[in-house]
Coordinates of C-alpha atoms and ligand atoms in Angstrom, one line a residue:
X766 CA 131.7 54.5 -32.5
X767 CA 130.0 53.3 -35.2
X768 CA 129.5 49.6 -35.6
X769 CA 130.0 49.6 -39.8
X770 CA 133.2 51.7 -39.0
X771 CA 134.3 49.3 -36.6
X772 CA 134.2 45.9 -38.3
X773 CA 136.0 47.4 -40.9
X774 CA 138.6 48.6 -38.7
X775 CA 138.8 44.9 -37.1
X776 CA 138.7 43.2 -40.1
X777 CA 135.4 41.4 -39.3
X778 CA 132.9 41.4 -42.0
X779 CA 129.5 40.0 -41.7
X780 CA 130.5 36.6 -42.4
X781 CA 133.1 36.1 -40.0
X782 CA 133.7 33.9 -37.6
X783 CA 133.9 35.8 -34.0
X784 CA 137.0 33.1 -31.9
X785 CA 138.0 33.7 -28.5
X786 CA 140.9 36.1 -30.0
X787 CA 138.8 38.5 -32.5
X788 CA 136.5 39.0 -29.2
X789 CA 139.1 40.5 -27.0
X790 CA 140.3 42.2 -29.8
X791 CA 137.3 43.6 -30.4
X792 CA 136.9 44.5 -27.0
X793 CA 140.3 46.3 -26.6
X794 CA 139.7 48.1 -29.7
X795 CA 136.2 49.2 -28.1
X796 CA 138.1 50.1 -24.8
X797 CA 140.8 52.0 -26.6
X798 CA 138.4 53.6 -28.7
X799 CA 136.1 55.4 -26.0
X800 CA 139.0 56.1 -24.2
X801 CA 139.9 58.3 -26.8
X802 CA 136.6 59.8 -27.0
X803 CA 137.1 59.9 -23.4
X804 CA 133.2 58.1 -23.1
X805 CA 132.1 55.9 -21.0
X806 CA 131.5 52.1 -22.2
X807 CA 127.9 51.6 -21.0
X808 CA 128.2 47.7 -21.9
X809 CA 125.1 46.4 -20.3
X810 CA 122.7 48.5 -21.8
X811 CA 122.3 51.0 -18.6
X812 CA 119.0 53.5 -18.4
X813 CA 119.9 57.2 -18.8
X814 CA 117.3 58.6 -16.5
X815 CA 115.4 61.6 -17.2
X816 CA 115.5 64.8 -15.5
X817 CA 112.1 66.7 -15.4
X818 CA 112.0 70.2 -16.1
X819 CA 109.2 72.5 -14.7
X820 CA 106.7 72.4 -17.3
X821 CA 106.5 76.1 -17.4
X822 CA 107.5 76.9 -21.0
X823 CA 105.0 77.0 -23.4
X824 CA 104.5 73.9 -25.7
X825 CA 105.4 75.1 -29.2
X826 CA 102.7 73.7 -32.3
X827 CA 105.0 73.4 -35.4
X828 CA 103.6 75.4 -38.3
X829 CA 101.4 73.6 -40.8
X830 CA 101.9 73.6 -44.6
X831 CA 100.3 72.2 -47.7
X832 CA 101.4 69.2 -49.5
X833 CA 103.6 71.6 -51.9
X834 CA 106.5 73.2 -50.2
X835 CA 110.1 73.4 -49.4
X836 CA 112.1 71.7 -46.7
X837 CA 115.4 73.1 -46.6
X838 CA 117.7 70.8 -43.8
X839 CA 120.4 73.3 -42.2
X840 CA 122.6 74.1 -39.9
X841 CA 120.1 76.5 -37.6
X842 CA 119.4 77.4 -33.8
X843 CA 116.3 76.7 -31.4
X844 CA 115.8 77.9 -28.1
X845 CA 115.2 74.7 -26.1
X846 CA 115.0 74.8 -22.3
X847 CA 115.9 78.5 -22.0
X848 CA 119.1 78.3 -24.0
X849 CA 120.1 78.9 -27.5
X850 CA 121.9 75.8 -29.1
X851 CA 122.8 74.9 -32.4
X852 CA 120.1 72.0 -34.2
X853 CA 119.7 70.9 -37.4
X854 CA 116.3 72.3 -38.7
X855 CA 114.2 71.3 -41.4
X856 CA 113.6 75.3 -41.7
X857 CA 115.6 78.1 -39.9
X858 CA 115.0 78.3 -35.9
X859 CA 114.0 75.0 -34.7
X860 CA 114.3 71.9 -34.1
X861 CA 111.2 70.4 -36.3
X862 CA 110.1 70.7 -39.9
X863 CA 106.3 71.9 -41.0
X864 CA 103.5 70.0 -40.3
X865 CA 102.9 68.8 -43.7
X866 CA 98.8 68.8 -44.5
X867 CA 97.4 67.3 -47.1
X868 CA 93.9 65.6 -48.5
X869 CA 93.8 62.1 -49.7
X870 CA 94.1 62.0 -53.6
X871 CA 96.4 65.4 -53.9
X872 CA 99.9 65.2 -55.2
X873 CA 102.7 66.2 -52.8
X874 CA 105.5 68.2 -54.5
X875 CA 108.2 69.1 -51.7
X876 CA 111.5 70.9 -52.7
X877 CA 114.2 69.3 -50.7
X878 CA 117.0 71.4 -50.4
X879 CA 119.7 70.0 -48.7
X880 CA 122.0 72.9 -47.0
X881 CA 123.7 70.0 -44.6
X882 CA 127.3 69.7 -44.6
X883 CA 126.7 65.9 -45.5
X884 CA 124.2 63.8 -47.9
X885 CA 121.1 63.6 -46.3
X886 CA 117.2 62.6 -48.3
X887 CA 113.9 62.2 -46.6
X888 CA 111.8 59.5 -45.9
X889 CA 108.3 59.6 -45.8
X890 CA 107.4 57.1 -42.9
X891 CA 104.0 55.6 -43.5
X892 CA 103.2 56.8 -46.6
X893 CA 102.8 54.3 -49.7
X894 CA 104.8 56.2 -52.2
X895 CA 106.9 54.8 -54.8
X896 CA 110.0 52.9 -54.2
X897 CA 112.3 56.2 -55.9
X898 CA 110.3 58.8 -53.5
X899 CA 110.7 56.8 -50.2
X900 CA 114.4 58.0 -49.2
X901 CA 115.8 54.7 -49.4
X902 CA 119.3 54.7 -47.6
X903 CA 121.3 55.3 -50.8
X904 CA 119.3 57.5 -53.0
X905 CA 121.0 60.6 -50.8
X906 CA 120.9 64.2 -51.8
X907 CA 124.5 66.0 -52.0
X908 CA 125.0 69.1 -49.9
X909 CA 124.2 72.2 -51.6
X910 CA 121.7 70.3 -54.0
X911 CA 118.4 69.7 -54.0
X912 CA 115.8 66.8 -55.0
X913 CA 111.6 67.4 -55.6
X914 CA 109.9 64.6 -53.9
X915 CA 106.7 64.3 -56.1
X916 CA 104.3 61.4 -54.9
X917 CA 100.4 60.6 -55.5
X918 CA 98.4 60.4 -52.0
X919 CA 96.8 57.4 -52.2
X920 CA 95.5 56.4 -48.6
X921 CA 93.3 56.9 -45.8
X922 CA 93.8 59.7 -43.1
X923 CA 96.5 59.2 -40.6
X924 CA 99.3 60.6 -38.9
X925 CA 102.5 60.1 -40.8
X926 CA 106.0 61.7 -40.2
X927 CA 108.9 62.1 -42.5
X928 CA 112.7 62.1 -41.2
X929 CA 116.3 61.7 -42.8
X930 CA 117.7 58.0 -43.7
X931 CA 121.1 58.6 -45.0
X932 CA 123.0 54.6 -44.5
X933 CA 124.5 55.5 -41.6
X934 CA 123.9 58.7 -40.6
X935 CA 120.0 58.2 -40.2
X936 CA 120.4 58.2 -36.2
X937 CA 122.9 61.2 -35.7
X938 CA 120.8 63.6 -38.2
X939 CA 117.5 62.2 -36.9
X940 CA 118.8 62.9 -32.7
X941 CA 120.5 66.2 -33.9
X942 CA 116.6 67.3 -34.9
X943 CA 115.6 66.6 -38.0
X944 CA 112.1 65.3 -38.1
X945 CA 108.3 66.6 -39.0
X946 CA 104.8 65.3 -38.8
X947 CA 102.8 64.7 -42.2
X948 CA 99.3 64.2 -41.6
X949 CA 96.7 62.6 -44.1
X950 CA 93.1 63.8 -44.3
X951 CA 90.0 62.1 -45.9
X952 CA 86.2 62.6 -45.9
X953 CA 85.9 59.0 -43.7
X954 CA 87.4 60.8 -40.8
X955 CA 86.0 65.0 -41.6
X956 CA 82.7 62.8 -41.1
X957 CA 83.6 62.1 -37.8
X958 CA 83.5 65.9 -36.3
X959 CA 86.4 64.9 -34.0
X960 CA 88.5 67.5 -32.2
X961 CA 90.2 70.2 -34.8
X962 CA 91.9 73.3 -34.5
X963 CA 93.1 74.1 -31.3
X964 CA 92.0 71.3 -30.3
X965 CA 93.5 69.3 -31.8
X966 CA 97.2 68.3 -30.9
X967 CA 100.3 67.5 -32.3
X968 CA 102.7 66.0 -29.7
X969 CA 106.6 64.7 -31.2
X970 CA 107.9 63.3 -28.2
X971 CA 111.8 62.7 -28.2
X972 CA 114.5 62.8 -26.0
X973 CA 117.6 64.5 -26.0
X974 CA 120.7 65.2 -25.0
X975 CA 121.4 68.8 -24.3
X976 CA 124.9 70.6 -23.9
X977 CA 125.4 73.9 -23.4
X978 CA 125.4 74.7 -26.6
X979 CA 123.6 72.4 -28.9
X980 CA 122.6 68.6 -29.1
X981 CA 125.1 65.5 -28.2
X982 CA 125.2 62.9 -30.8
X983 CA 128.6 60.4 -29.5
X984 CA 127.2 56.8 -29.1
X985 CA 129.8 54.8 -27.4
X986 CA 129.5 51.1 -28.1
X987 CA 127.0 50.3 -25.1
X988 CA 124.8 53.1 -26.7
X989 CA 124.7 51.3 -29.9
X990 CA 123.8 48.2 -27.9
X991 CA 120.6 50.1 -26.3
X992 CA 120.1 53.1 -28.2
X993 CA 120.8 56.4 -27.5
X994 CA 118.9 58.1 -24.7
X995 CA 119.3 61.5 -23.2
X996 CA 118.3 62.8 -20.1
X997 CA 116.1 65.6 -21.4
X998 CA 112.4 64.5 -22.5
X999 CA 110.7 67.6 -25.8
X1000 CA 107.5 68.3 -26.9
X1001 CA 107.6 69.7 -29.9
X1002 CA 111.3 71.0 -29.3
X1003 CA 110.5 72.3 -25.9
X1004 CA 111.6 70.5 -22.6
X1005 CA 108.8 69.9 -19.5
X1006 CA 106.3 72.1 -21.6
X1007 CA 102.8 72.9 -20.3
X1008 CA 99.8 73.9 -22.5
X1009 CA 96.5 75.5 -21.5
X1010 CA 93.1 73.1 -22.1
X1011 CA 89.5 73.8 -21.8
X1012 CA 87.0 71.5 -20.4
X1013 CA 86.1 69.2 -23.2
X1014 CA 87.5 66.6 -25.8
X1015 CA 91.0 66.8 -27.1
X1016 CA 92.3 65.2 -29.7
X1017 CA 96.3 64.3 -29.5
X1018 CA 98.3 62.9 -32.2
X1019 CA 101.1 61.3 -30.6
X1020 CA 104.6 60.6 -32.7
X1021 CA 107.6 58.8 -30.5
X1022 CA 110.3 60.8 -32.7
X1023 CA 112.9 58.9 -29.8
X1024 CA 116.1 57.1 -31.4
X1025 CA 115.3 54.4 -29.3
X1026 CA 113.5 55.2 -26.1
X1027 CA 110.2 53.3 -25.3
X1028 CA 107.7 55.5 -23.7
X1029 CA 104.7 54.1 -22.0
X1030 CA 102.2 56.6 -21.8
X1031 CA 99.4 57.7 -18.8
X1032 CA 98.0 60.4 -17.9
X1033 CA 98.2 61.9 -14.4
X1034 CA 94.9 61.2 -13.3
X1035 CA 94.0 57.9 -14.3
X1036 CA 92.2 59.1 -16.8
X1037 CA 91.3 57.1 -19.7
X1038 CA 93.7 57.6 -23.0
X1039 CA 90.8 56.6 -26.2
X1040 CA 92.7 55.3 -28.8
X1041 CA 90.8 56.0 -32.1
X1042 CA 94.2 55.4 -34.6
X1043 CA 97.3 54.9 -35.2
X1044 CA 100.1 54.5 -37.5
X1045 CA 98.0 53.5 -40.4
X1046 CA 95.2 55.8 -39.3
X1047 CA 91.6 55.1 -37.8
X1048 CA 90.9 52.2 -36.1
X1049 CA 87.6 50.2 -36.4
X1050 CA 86.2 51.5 -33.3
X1051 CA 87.1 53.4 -30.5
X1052 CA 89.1 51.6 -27.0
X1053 CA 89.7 53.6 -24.0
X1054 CA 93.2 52.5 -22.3
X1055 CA 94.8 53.3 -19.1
X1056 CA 98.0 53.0 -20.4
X1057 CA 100.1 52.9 -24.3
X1058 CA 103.5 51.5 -24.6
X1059 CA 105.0 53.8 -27.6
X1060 CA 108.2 52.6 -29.3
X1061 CA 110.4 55.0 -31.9
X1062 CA 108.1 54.9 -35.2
X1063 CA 105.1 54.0 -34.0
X1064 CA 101.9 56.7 -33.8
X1065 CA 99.0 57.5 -31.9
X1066 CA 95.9 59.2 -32.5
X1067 CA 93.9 59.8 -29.0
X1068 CA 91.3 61.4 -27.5
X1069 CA 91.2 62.6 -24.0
X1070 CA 88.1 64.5 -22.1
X1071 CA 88.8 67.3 -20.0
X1072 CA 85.2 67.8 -19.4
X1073 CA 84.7 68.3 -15.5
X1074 CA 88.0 69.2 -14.4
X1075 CA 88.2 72.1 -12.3
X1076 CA 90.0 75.7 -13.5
X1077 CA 93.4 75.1 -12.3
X1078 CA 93.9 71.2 -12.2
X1079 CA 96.9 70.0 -13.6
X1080 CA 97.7 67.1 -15.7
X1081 CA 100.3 65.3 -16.6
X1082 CA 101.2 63.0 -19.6
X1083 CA 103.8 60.7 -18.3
X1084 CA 105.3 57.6 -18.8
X1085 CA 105.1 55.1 -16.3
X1086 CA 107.5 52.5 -15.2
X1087 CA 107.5 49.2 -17.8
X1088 CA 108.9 45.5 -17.7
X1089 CA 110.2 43.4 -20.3
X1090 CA 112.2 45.8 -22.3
X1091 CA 115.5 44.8 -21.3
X1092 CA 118.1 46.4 -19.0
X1093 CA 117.6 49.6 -20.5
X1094 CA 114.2 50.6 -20.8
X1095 CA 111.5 51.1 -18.6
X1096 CA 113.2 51.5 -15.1
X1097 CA 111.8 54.9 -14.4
X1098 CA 108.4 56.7 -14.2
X1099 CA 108.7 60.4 -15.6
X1100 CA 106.3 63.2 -16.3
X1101 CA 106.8 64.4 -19.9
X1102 CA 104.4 67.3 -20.2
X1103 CA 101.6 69.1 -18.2
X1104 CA 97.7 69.9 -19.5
X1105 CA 96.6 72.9 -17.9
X1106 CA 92.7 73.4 -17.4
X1107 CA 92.0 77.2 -17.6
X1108 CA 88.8 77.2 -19.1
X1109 CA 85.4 76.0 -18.6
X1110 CA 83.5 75.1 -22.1
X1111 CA 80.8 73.1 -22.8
X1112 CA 81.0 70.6 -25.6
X1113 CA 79.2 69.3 -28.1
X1114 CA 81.3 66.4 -29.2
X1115 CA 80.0 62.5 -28.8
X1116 CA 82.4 60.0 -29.2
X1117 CA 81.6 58.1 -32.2
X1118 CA 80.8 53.8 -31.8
X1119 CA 82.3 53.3 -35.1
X1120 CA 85.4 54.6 -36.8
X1121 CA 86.2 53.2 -39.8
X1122 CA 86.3 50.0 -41.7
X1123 CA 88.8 48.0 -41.1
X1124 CA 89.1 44.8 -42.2
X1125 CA 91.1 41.5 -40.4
X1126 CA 93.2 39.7 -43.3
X1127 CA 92.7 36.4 -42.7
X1128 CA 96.2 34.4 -42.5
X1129 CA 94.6 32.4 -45.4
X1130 CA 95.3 34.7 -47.9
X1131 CA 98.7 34.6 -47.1
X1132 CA 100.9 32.8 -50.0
X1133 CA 104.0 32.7 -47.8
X1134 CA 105.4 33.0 -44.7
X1135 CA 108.9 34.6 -43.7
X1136 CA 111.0 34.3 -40.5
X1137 CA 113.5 36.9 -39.3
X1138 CA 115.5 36.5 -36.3
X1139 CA 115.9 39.8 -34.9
X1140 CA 118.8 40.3 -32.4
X1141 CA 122.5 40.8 -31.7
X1142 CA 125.6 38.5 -31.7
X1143 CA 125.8 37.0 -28.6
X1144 CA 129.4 36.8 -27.1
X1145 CA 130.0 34.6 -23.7
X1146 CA 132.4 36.6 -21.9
X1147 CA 129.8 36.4 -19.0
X1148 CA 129.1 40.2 -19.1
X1149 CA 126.4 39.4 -21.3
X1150 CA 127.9 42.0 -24.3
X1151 CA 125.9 41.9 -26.9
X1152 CA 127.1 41.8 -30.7
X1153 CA 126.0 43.4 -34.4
X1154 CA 122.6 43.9 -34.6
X1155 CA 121.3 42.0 -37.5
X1156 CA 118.6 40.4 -39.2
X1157 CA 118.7 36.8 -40.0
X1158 CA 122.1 37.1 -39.1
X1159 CA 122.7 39.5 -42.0
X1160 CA 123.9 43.5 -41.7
X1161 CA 122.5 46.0 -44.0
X1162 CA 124.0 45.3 -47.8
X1163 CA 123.0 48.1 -50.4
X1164 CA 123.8 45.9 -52.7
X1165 CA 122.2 42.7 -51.9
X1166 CA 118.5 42.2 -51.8
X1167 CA 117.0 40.2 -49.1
X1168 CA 113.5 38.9 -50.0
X1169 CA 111.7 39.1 -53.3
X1170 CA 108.2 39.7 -52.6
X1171 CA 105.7 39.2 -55.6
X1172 CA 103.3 42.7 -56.3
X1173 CA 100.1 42.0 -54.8
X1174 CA 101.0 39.4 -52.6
X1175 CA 99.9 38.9 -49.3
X1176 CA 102.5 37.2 -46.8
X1177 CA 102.9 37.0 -42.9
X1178 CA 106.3 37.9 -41.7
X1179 CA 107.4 36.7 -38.5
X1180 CA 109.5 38.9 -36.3
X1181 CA 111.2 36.2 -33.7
X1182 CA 113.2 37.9 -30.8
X1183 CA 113.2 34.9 -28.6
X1184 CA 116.6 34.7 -27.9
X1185 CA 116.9 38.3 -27.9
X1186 CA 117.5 41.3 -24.8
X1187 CA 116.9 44.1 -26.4
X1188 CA 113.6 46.2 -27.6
X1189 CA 113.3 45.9 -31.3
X1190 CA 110.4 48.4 -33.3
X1191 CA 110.2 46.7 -36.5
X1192 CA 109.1 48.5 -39.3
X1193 CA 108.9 48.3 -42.8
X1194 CA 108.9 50.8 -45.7
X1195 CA 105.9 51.1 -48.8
X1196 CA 103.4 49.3 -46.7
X1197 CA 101.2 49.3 -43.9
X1198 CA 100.4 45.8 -41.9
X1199 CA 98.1 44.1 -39.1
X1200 CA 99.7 42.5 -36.0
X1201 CA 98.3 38.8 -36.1
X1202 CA 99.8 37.7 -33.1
X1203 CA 102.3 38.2 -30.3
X1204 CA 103.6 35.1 -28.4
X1205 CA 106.5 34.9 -25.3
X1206 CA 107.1 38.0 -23.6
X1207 CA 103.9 40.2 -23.2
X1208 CA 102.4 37.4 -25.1
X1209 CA 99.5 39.1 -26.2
X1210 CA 98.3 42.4 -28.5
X1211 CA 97.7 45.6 -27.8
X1212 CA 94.9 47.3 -28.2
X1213 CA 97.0 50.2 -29.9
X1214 CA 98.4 47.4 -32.0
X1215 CA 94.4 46.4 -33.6
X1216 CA 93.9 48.5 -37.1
X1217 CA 96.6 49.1 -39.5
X1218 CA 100.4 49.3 -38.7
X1219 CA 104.0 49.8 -40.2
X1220 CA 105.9 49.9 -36.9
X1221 CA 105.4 47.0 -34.4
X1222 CA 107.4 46.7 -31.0
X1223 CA 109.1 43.4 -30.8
X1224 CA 110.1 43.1 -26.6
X1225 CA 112.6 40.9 -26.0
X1226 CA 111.4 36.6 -26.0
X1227 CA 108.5 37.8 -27.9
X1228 CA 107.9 36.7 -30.9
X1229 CA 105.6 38.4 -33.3
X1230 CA 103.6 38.1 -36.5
X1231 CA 102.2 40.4 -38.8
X1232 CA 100.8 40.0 -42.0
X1233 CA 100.8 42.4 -44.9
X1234 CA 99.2 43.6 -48.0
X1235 CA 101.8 44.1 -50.6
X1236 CA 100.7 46.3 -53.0
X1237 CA 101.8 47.1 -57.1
X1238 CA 104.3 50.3 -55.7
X1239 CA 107.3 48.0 -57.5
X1240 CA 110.8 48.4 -56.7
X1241 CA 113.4 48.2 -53.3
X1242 CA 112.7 49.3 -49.9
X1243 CA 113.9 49.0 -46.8
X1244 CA 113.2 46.9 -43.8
X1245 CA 114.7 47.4 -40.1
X1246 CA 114.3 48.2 -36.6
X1247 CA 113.4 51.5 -35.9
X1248 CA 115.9 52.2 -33.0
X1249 CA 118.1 54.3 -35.1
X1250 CA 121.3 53.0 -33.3
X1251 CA 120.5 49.9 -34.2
X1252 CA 119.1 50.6 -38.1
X1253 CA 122.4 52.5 -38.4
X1254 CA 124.0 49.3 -36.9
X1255 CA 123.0 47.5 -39.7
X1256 CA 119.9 46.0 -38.3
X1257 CA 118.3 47.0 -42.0
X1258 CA 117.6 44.8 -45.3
X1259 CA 116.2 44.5 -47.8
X1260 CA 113.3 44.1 -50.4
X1261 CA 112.0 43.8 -53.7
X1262 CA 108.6 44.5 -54.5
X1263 CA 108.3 43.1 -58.4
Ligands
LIG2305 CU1 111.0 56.0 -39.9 CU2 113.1 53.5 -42.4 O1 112.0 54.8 -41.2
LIG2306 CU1 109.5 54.3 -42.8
LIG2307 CU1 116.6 47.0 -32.6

């Protein structure tokens, strides 16, 4: 069910008052309502465990395509896990759109066609496009029409990836497979000879849940509370995939294209996992990891060396158990795809000392600072149920806006999930950030968190700061946590850039 759907039918808006009454009506109405859907209520937030596959199908690479081209969403089919079930595609057979490559400087010019029996658009997640481009929540294509997307490239390299954000519908077309990458290329990082071609690997993690004959997209209340999970973990559309690697340096670009599942990342062999970007692209220098903790959003650009493996070894990129994430992440360590060394190479590749340039912003420069408490209603009915998700106490308002932000300002936003028990990936639309500081909780950063962001993880008690460059791109974007279940919620506002 649908929270917006819901406080209408109750009669609860998002200034009401919740009494003793309105709760156990709200309750029955959520009872009566997944008995209907005959679902199950899931009210704490319980893990859906995975189920490995296994890893003996192929790991698809989605095609690549240049900055002008077509994207046509549809009704389509993809083979996942040995069966054929019905997806939505951004092009016919398959669960992902193109690759979209471009150079820094070009001007993308993408035909959006939208064959969807519903209004759909496309955002472009980490790119700094103007405010009409971006896909904001109400500027929705109809079915059977179509909308060009034409927007300068105006940043650095980095792994973007672009997805549908229809107000309210952003989750169930988003689950149901409608996502690509979009990756940015500059001279800064072609200097840096690092891993290309084959080499060089796109990884969309996601889960899913699979039915015989397509995807399942039927939150029931407790889903919306911690997201919706499934029990089957794709590569690239594929379930438990393998791929074959040579004995050298490999360069993965890692999206979490999860509704809301938090991965934290490892590989098999204790090997080190060299983080050289992420979402905003190249990081100042490189920092070898053992471990990543990856929320829905966020990116990562990594390198991993091979080099001395023997013909046959297997590896596995996993994610290992996690704490702090509330009741419904974390509880279970799960292989997600197998590296398979079948050839011996040598390798000329050094890892570079230096990356990039990257700046700290001081907080100095800051002119103002905003606070957003991030969570859901609480309701004490001692089963620890959970509320709207909201912002400030506010749900999504298309026609309210939330924070006026001067052009060219520089301000540090505060993220405060204190009293919070659920996961929250914050993100925010037309701009990229730095983390300044994490406190409660993990209570520190991350090294995958260092360099330029525009999705941060916000664990439950933590509380965390970020502080960002606003730039001249005028106009009204969107702000919200970046489990869809929750952005779909209403966890969204937001602002003006003027
Ligand atoms: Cu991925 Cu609003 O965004
Ligand atoms: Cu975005
Ligand atoms: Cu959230």
């Amino acid at each position: 069910m649908k929270r917006r759907e819901f406080i209408k039918n109750t009669g609860l808006g998002a200034g009401s008052i919740l009494t003793a009454g309105s709760i156990t009506a709200i309750l029955a109405a959520c009872n009566k309502n997944n008995m209907m859907n005959g679902g199950n209520m899931n009210m704490g937030g319980q893990p859906v465990p995975v189920t490995e596959g296994n890893f003996s199908r192929l790991l698809p690479i989605p095609n690549t395509v240049t900055g002008n081209t077509a994207l046509t969403a549809q009704a389509t089919m993809a083979n996942i896990n040995g069966s054929n079930i019905s997806v939505l595609g951004y092009q016919a057979n398959g669960i992902l759109g193109p690759t979209i490559r471009v150079n820094s400087g070009i001007n993308a010019n993408i035909n959006f066609q939208n064959n969807l029996s519903e209004k759909s658009n496309i955002h472009w997640h980490g790119l700094k496009i103007p405010a009409n481009m971006d896909g904001h929540p109400e500027a929705l294509i109809n079915p059977a029409s179509s909308f060009n997307y034409q927007f300068p490239i105006n940043q650095r390299a980095g792994l973007c990836w672009y997805h549908p954000h229809p107000d309210g519908a952003t989750a169930k077309q988003a689950f149901k497979g409608l996502a690509g990458l979009f990756i940015i290329n500059d001279a800064e990082e072609a200097a840096l000879n690092l891993p290309s071609g084959i080499y060089e690997i796109p990884l969309v993690i996601q889960d899913k849940r699979l039915t015989a004959s397509g995807i399942a997209y039927n939150p029931s209340m407790g889903e919306v509370m911690s997201g919706y999970m499934g029990e089957t973990v794709i590569v690239n559309g594929e379930a438990s995939p393998y791929t074959e690697v040579a004995t050298r340096f490999y360069r993965l670009r890692i999206l979490n294209g999860s509704n809301a599942r938090i991965y934290n990342l490892a590989l098999s062999n204790n090997a080190d996992l060299i983080i050289i970007g992420n979402d905003g692209g190249l990081l100042k220098n490189p920092i070898a990891v053992k471990n990543i903790i990856l929320a829905p959003g966020e990116r990562l650009d990594v390198l991993v060396n091979f080099a001395g493996l023997n013909i046959g070894t297997d590896i596995f990129l996993e994610s290992k158990m996690f704490d702090n994430a509330g009741s419904a992440q974390g509880k279970q360590g799960f292989k997600i795809m197998k590296f398979k060394v079948t050839q011996t190479v040598s390798d000329g590749f050094t890892l570079p000392a230096s990356l990039s340039s990257v700046n700290a912003i001081s907080p100095s420069s800051s002119s103002k600072t905003r606070n957003f408490i991030i969570n859901a209603m609480q309701m004490s009915s001692g089963m620890n149920m959970t509320g709207i998700h909201r912002i400030n106490d506010k749900i999504y308002d298309k026609s309210r806006i939330d924070e006026n932000v001067t052009a060219n300002a520089t301000e540090i936003w505060v993220f405060d999930n204190s009293q919070g028990d659920e996961p929250h990936p914050m993100h925010l639309h037309g701009v990229h950030f730095q983390v300044l500081e994490r406190s409660g909780g993990r209570a520190q950063l991350l090294a995958s968190e260092s360099g330029w962001k525009d999705t941060v993880l916000v664990m439950p008690r933590e509380i965390v700061k970020i502080i960002i460059p606003f730039s001249t791109l005028t106009g009204v974007f969107v702000f919200h946590c970046h489990n869809l279940e929750h952005e779909d919620d209403g966890m969204m506002l937001q602002y003006q850039l003027a």
